[in-house]
């Protein structure tokens, strides 16, 4: 495929959901009314997200895999000449996988909701918000202008806020407000950093900035870089989230509807780490070098903290919520991603990007599963679920239990599944960090992170034991009959499972894409 | 040295005119009114037709006890008569009597000055009305104020018409530029100016501020003795000033048959005739009601004066 | 007016096309006043339509002026010094003023059963005429007269609800403080005149460097004092105290008008005086303007943050404080103009255009809400989305624009433009302070926005029918805001080039 | 110099006038009797004891007139500078028309007051 | 005549006016003080005009406008004071506190409510 077609494909990928969101608010056309308006609009959501997924797959197919470091499908139109802001879109090996992941997860969510609409007001707004969210996320990964990046970054917040606040569970309004205030504060600080870069360098174009700065940082002084990178990093770190800025995440996840959780964990968190790779590393390399050890330190603290929190939640009698637990596990996993980035080596960054994708797949699956459990039991509280002995899912709904075990094992990083490669590469990178970084410190970080993997394994196994095993029937507490996995659930989950296995067995398919791009970004070392 | 003497002489002349002419008008009023009403008027004081009547009045006023009501605003109450009187003295000095500098003191913007200073006089009445702490006085004072406001405007506009015709604001300059046909040209303006002036002086038929049947004696109710006399003096000085101004602005001042050297006589004569008209009007017309007075000013005089200005402007541009 | 002043023997020819916008407005004002006398009560609504028609006509009269600079009322002795200049700056501000007035007129159509229509429209049009004259005036006399013509009718408009305690109190406060500020400005003008011997802005700029050393202090004092009146109109701190009370007491459309057109009057006068006339003294007014900007935005935003949502009139009061905060942003590029060789006033203008559309929209929704809830508390907006989804969405969009958050893209980029003007001029500290203020402002704008979508507690008042003009006002403002968000270049292009 | 001379003479006249009044009052003080009694100092209300305060609040009707006056009188100050020059060379008709426009404003103001019933009392 | 006399006089007048604006509590007196300030400006302008021998007489022209402005201000000002007086029986600017922000406890709140109701009733 030639580049013009790719170019239109990319624009269509970003715009289609946006148009679809507008379309969702309109009454359905005569032929597509369906049984009732609710069903029609949900079907509209599935159609649009499916089309977007198809487009992204076409995009991936048309992508020149020989030169993943090169910006492809780029569109560059002047938008606000007064401020030098351009509509610049393009993808390379780093953004393409994220684009596909986003399209996939959103499609699956739309599909899932078609059968299992979360409780709340009309599905019309739900679908529109979902599509808006998709558009924002896709745009975040596709734009190459700092201001547009910020716009896309922000555009995601509002639909997510409403998804949590209107279709969420208990305490949703508080959590949603907390979510939006935290991330907004972060993004405003990030905006200041972006502005600083743009004003000092005279352009907002990421490609130009990345190229310029790799030529010995022609434009940006070290001080500017330090300030800008701090501001941008702060905004991204809140989003990622990095310990100690993570506190909005567990609440948001706990209150969010299943679909919201999936997208939040699977896609939104990636925007933060993507920003680190796309902006901080190439545009402010000097500052990245200065801050890398601190970032690494926070990352490993996050790993340990997340795991310990999960352990505490998994313990019997602690009143831990499964969704909350997975949310904390995300903090740990994202810690690995950040550690990989902080190593500043191609290995580490590749690992980080890989872990990104893997986490998106696995945690998305986990949230789906927990959502299914919650639907069946009416609660996701671990103690209530497990009772004294355990929920005995294996016995009552063997396939559901099996899948849960699979996801947990994948999450703890079993070799052969997706979770393994990312974390391993990240630790490899940290083990041998880029020149100029303190080796000793990084060795310590690596050691702690490795300890973190053990803790991760521990809490996930505890969870599996408490949920899956146990006596089937107890005399004093007759348990409800559980439906096993439904067809639509299969449809929604199978792709995730398949991809987890695929990425675990054949990591090169991903690493081949990211590695050249990463090397280019890191300035060819 | 000569200059100083010159100034002093002029001052003295003005002062004398200020003290004598109003008395003359007053005495004339006594007699004219009496004869018009078929009676004699003052006959005893001074012997010949009671010529010293006003002097006798003056002596009486000077001897009377000066009472300031206990509730009154003392300071303001006492100053008010002076405020009412002095502006007329100031105006008198700039009115040209004859050609070639026969004037107390010529001032560039004489017309402006005259109109401005005349407006101050009413403050005296307002102060008196307010300071008396008397309901009737207050009403009278307010009426005076309202009347001034209603009639100042047509007066100013009529004066503006003359200034347009002459192309100057200097009073001698206006007289200098006078042609005989100005009188028919500006006749409406003259009527307005004179009428408005009467109203400002609170002369009948515009004397509601002192309407005895409604509000005793308006702003002057509480006054006695010398201070009361000052108010009276102000009224008659006002008549002199008004008539002199009308003469100067509309009737050509010193212009008349024969030599310029008797110009001052023409001015005095015209003024005297106008003063007679003022007295005549008092005898002839009944008092207007307060609202009629206001309505007359706003709906008749002001539109008329605007028309007069338009007429003046058009004629002036056409004859060029 | 300089026909009087010009001692030349020839009558100046007047460029009627150049002076058309303010002139048409004034003539229509007069027509409305006279028409009011001869219309029966039943047909009074005609006056509103007449006003809107007149404003549209005035707006159209801007079109022939776009080709370039028109000047008129110039000195015969030095044709460089003109009293009326219709350049791009003038045009943009006139567009802002007339457009703002149009929206205000739409806003006020439905309130006419309670207010005296003839007087209301006449006063509004007179004020607009003054406001439209102001950006074009290039001598201090015309400037002062225009300022007063723009201001005096608004006193009456603020107090036009005759029986209302709040309305008259607001009018008195507004009046007394404004009049005192005007007097101070005039004193400054007299000083400047004494030092330079001229009132024409360009001539002043020309004469200032050569002022007699004995008189420089006088000239500087004059320059400083002259700014006071305009700073007052702009509601820059410390001349801002009248704003909240006045906005609350005034009829809502008038508060909207003051917040937009009143501010336009203030900053355009400020620009003319500083950037044109006192350019040689930029070392003096530059820091002053920067300090004023810093103080204004901080005071406005902090006070808005402290506004209690359940206090009576808290919505209007919040808008009032926020408008003070926004005035601070408007001042930033003016201050920046003192520090750099190019002027940044285009940025102020661009920001003001954005602010005008959005703020009027916010006031329009507030007017809608106040039909149901007289007290107009912030808490009355709880769950607006369930009763009036479109109004709530529009208000949310307006507030996001004011806050400068996507999807209010135009708000964001206008702020970016202001921000970059400060950075360009080397006013880094001001830029940082502005950033902090933007963050503070986010909190209260978002709190309000969030409130719109919260589920209402208990019974909400039933939605009454919305008057068509009000709907139109909201729709126009929303359409403008959306259009600008899609193509911010429409206004931001002013920021790129010099307008004067 | 003439300018100041003229007004200094006017000032002198004012001083003379004040002196005259002062002397007259001074003389009057010497000539007249002073025998105040409470009855004499009472406010005069047609012979009966006064009711209420003298500074009573009265009808505000006159206020509108003063309003009208201020507006018109101030407008008319523009008339005088114009009046002296409009017929000079080079002005002529256009200047006249300008002033008619100005007078038109005054007329509209008057018309407004009239139609609004300001001039009617009942 | 030396410029100092009118200038000093004007400065004094202006200061008195300013003091009046700041210190007086009666709205009418504040208004009068403002007029005093404006007249000080007029005096300044005329004096400077003469002193500069300005051929255009900008100062005097501006004076005319200031006079008009002052008149318009006094007109509107008196109307507003009258309105305030009618609505609440006082022209004391310190007593106009209905609009002020209330920061006190719940007691104050009730007063505000009451004032609110009154205002609504009046409207």
Short mmCIF file of C-alpha atoms in Angstrom, two decimals, chain A residues 79-83 85 121 125 147-148 150-152 154-155 158 161-162 165-167 172-173 177 180-181 184-185 187-189 191-192 195-196 199-200 204, chain C residues 385-386 400 404-407 409 412-414 416-417 419-420 423-424 431 435-436 438-439 442-443 446 450 453-455 485-489 492-493 495-496:
data_model
loop_
_atom_site.label_atom_id
_atom_site.label_comp_id
_atom_site.label_asym_id
_atom_site.label_seq_id
_atom_site.Cartn_x
_atom_site.Cartn_y
_atom_site.Cartn_z
CA UNK A 79 -3.83 24.44 11.80
CA UNK A 80 -3.04 27.52 13.88
CA UNK A 81 -0.17 29.31 12.17
CA UNK A 82 -0.26 32.03 14.78
CA UNK A 83 1.02 29.61 17.38
CA UNK A 85 0.52 24.43 15.77
CA UNK A 121 -28.61 5.99 32.30
CA UNK A 125 -24.59 8.57 25.92
CA UNK A 147 -0.21 20.64 21.53
CA UNK A 148 -2.29 18.07 19.76
CA UNK A 150 -2.02 17.48 24.99
CA UNK A 151 -5.45 17.96 23.44
CA UNK A 152 -5.85 14.27 22.78
CA UNK A 154 -7.15 15.71 27.77
CA UNK A 155 -9.93 14.59 25.49
CA UNK A 158 -13.99 13.73 30.08
CA UNK A 161 -15.06 10.80 34.00
CA UNK A 162 -18.60 10.31 32.84
CA UNK A 165 -19.53 8.89 37.37
CA UNK A 166 -22.65 7.70 35.63
CA UNK A 167 -22.26 4.00 35.03
CA UNK A 172 -18.60 6.58 41.79
CA UNK A 173 -19.00 10.34 41.90
CA UNK A 177 -13.99 13.61 40.64
CA UNK A 180 -10.37 13.92 36.93
CA UNK A 181 -8.85 16.35 39.40
CA UNK A 184 -6.16 17.34 35.20
CA UNK A 185 -3.71 18.79 37.64
CA UNK A 187 -1.93 17.49 32.59
CA UNK A 188 -1.95 21.21 33.31
CA UNK A 189 1.53 20.90 34.69
CA UNK A 191 0.98 21.60 29.45
CA UNK A 192 3.34 24.10 31.01
CA UNK A 195 4.65 25.09 26.25
CA UNK A 196 8.07 25.74 27.61
CA UNK A 199 8.23 28.38 23.04
CA UNK A 200 11.92 27.85 23.63
CA UNK A 204 5.69 22.09 18.69
CA UNK C 385 -28.24 18.25 32.70
CA UNK C 386 -31.31 16.22 33.58
CA UNK C 400 -14.27 24.66 29.90
CA UNK C 404 -8.86 26.58 28.97
CA UNK C 405 -9.40 22.86 28.91
CA UNK C 406 -10.20 20.63 25.97
CA UNK C 407 -12.70 20.42 24.41
CA UNK C 409 -9.81 24.34 22.56
CA UNK C 412 -6.73 26.75 25.76
CA UNK C 413 -4.99 28.26 22.77
CA UNK C 414 -5.94 31.80 23.60
CA UNK C 416 -1.32 29.65 25.20
CA UNK C 417 -1.02 32.76 23.05
CA UNK C 419 1.35 32.76 27.81
CA UNK C 420 3.76 32.83 24.91
CA UNK C 423 7.53 34.30 27.63
CA UNK C 424 8.56 36.11 24.48
CA UNK C 431 3.95 33.35 32.86
CA UNK C 435 0.00 29.16 35.02
CA UNK C 436 -0.66 28.89 38.73
CA UNK C 438 -5.01 28.85 35.46
CA UNK C 439 -4.73 25.88 37.76
CA UNK C 442 -9.59 25.08 36.89
CA UNK C 443 -10.82 24.06 40.29
CA UNK C 446 -14.62 22.29 37.07
CA UNK C 450 -19.25 18.80 37.58
CA UNK C 453 -24.01 16.58 35.74
CA UNK C 454 -24.57 15.45 39.28
CA UNK C 455 -27.89 13.78 39.76
CA UNK C 485 -12.47 25.68 18.79
CA UNK C 486 -12.36 24.01 15.42
CA UNK C 487 -10.51 26.85 13.77
CA UNK C 488 -8.76 28.88 16.46
CA UNK C 489 -6.82 30.60 13.75
CA UNK C 492 -5.55 33.82 16.88
CA UNK C 493 -4.32 35.28 13.63
CA UNK C 495 -2.06 37.50 17.75
CA UNK C 496 0.47 36.95 15.02
#
